[in-house]
Amino acid sequence: MIDKHLLKLRARDDISADEEAAIRSALGETIMLPADHTFISPGTLLEHSTLVLDGIVCRYKDLSNGQRQITELHVAGDFADLHSFTLQYLDHSVMTLTPCRIVRMPHKALTAITEQYPHLTRVYWFSTNLDAAIHREWELSLGRRSAIQRIAHLFCEMQLRLSIVGLASERHFDLPVTQAVLAECLGLTPVHVNRVLKELRETGLLEFRSGRVTILDLRALRNMADFDPTYLYLERKRPR
Amino acid sequence: MIDKHLLKLRARDDISADEEAAIRSALGETIMLPADHTFISPGTLLEHSTLVLDGIVCRYKDLSNGQRQITELHVAGDFADLHSFTLQYLDHSVMTLTPCRIVRMPHKALTAITEQYPHLTRVYWFSTNLDAAIHREWELSLGRRSAIQRIAHLFCEMQLRLSIVGLASERHFDLPVTQAVLAECLGLTPVHVNRVLKELRETGLLEFRSGRVTILDLRALRNMADFDPTYLYLERKRPR
DNA sequence: CGTCGGTTTGACTGCGTTCAACTTAGGTGG
DNA sequence: CCACCTAAGTTGAACGCAGTCAAACCGACG
């Protein structure tokens, strides 16, 4: 059930059997959520964090004029709001983009983990820092990359993140979101996303149709996007 | 010496005398760094984190074509790279923008803190999550705000963050950086930053001259920027 | 007084937006 | 089974914000 979560954690650090057991016993019941459902709003006091078992979830912030910026996408195995453990309330919303299966971890259980499992605490701290690293990379995209580079980069990121949890190959993965959602991730308009997707298709780099991505030339795509996976911290510089 | 750091922490949570002592005893010697000095590069294994005592520091990421995006500004009282404790190496660079006084905290000392001070551990975890919240707000700026809103927003943020550590009033604060640095924060060109600063000056909102900011109308500035300080987590929703 | 980094201004360009119309795909009910 | 509806995707034309390029200005400092 939480195998994808463990795959994600173990891609970055060792998790002992004891720690795995501690994680399992900290989780509550599994919940299904419909698509397009905002389940966390800014400022609400939170008492548990949300682990995504299946589906796509996003964090987003609104501007008063109705514009929206998605700040991160979450896939199976990710905590969507582990940071709410220390923050207590969030500065952003969290919503499902597809139907999702989630499971909750009470903050009380996380407090117990911080008191009994220092290493696992650091693993989860790491996990929120990984989210921050993704935020930084998106800042770079939003601030400095062209539209075509931004789109290419997002697909590179999702391909790699999904492959860690066994949901992507080098050529294919599902990303069942609309072009409008991509636009909200990338700081673009849906119309322009559409035009750029056409360009990517016509130059033989990538196809995106009805939520399915086909990467035609991964090397060229990464090159065009200036994709450097360092920020996903998949390289272990030394064994712990 | 670390009074600004304590001011920052205590603006968000209670820090006991024991915890304050633990922080003090974890710190190494004070170091002076010149301006425009990159002291952390991506991928380098790090064994201590850097607390800024004085001056302005930034995190930045480079694109292969030489373009640069600053992802966060750090002021006195901030750790510039507390996240390196769990990440071990960083995905970005860290540099001084002014001459800086810094002090280092060995990661070994932080490990000891995580093993002996669960609450202080959560405080520092919170601190890295606050950095992530700032990243998200910058994503919103870079993705959806106009140039004039972005600039106004950055000044609103710095005014509030600096006021917490006693370095800003409602009308004045020092931000001794060039317009080119602002451009690198905001995803704009220096030329356009210059034009927008002129516009802010002429509409009587704000003046920025030789590193000194004069806010002429804070309410109007915040309104124009759509500034909502929630993301700086200065509101304590319940006493701990 | 000359140099250099930083700021300012002008003219022109272009990437991405805006607005609007049309197409396509999927789902629903007669 | 098909008419209808709606959300999503596609395309075209015109616009505008910010970029680009280049030159002039300014102040600090040798």
mmCIF file with all atom_site columns, C-alpha atoms (C1' of nucleotides) in Angstrom, chain D residues 8-27:
data_model
loop_
_atom_site.group_PDB
_atom_site.id
_atom_site.type_symbol
_atom_site.label_atom_id
_atom_site.label_alt_id
_atom_site.label_comp_id
_atom_site.label_asym_id
_atom_site.label_entity_id
_atom_site.label_seq_id
_atom_site.pdbx_PDB_ins_code
_atom_site.Cartn_x
_atom_site.Cartn_y
_atom_site.Cartn_z
_atom_site.occupancy
_atom_site.B_iso_or_equiv
_atom_site.pdbx_formal_charge
_atom_site.auth_seq_id
_atom_site.auth_comp_id
_atom_site.auth_asym_id
_atom_site.auth_atom_id
_atom_site.pdbx_PDB_model_num
ATOM 1  C "C1'" . DA D 1 8  ? -10.967 20.454 -23.547 1.00 0.00 ? 8  DA D "C1'" 1
ATOM 2  C "C1'" . DG D 1 9  ? -8.176  21.336 -27.350 1.00 0.00 ? 9  DG D "C1'" 1
ATOM 3  C "C1'" . DT D 1 10 ? -6.914  24.067 -31.609 1.00 0.00 ? 10 DT D "C1'" 1
ATOM 4  C "C1'" . DT D 1 11 ? -6.153  27.916 -34.559 1.00 0.00 ? 11 DT D "C1'" 1
ATOM 5  C "C1'" . DG D 1 12 ? -5.848  32.847 -36.211 1.00 0.00 ? 12 DG D "C1'" 1
ATOM 6  C "C1'" . DA D 1 13 ? -5.213  37.856 -35.721 1.00 0.00 ? 13 DA D "C1'" 1
ATOM 7  C "C1'" . DA D 1 14 ? -3.958  41.726 -33.078 1.00 0.00 ? 14 DA D "C1'" 1
ATOM 8  C "C1'" . DC D 1 15 ? -1.979  43.509 -28.973 1.00 0.00 ? 15 DC D "C1'" 1
ATOM 9  C "C1'" . DG D 1 16 ? 1.201   44.702 -25.262 1.00 0.00 ? 16 DG D "C1'" 1
ATOM 10 C "C1'" . DC D 1 17 ? 4.540   43.863 -21.641 1.00 0.00 ? 17 DC D "C1'" 1
ATOM 11 C "C1'" . DA D 1 18 ? 9.004   43.126 -21.061 1.00 0.00 ? 18 DA D "C1'" 1
ATOM 12 C "C1'" . DG D 1 19 ? 13.354  42.222 -23.642 1.00 0.00 ? 19 DG D "C1'" 1
ATOM 13 C "C1'" . DT D 1 20 ? 17.157  43.829 -26.500 1.00 0.00 ? 20 DT D "C1'" 1
ATOM 14 C "C1'" . DC D 1 21 ? 20.486  46.902 -28.061 1.00 0.00 ? 21 DC D "C1'" 1
ATOM 15 C "C1'" . DA D 1 22 ? 22.818  50.995 -27.640 1.00 0.00 ? 22 DA D "C1'" 1
ATOM 16 C "C1'" . DA D 1 23 ? 24.110  55.321 -25.896 1.00 0.00 ? 23 DA D "C1'" 1
ATOM 17 C "C1'" . DA D 1 24 ? 24.364  58.713 -22.300 1.00 0.00 ? 24 DA D "C1'" 1
ATOM 18 C "C1'" . DC D 1 25 ? 24.672  59.865 -17.559 1.00 0.00 ? 25 DC D "C1'" 1
ATOM 19 C "C1'" . DC D 1 26 ? 26.191  59.697 -12.808 1.00 0.00 ? 26 DC D "C1'" 1
ATOM 20 C "C1'" . DG D 1 27 ? 28.866  59.249 -8.639  1.00 0.00 ? 27 DG D "C1'" 1
#
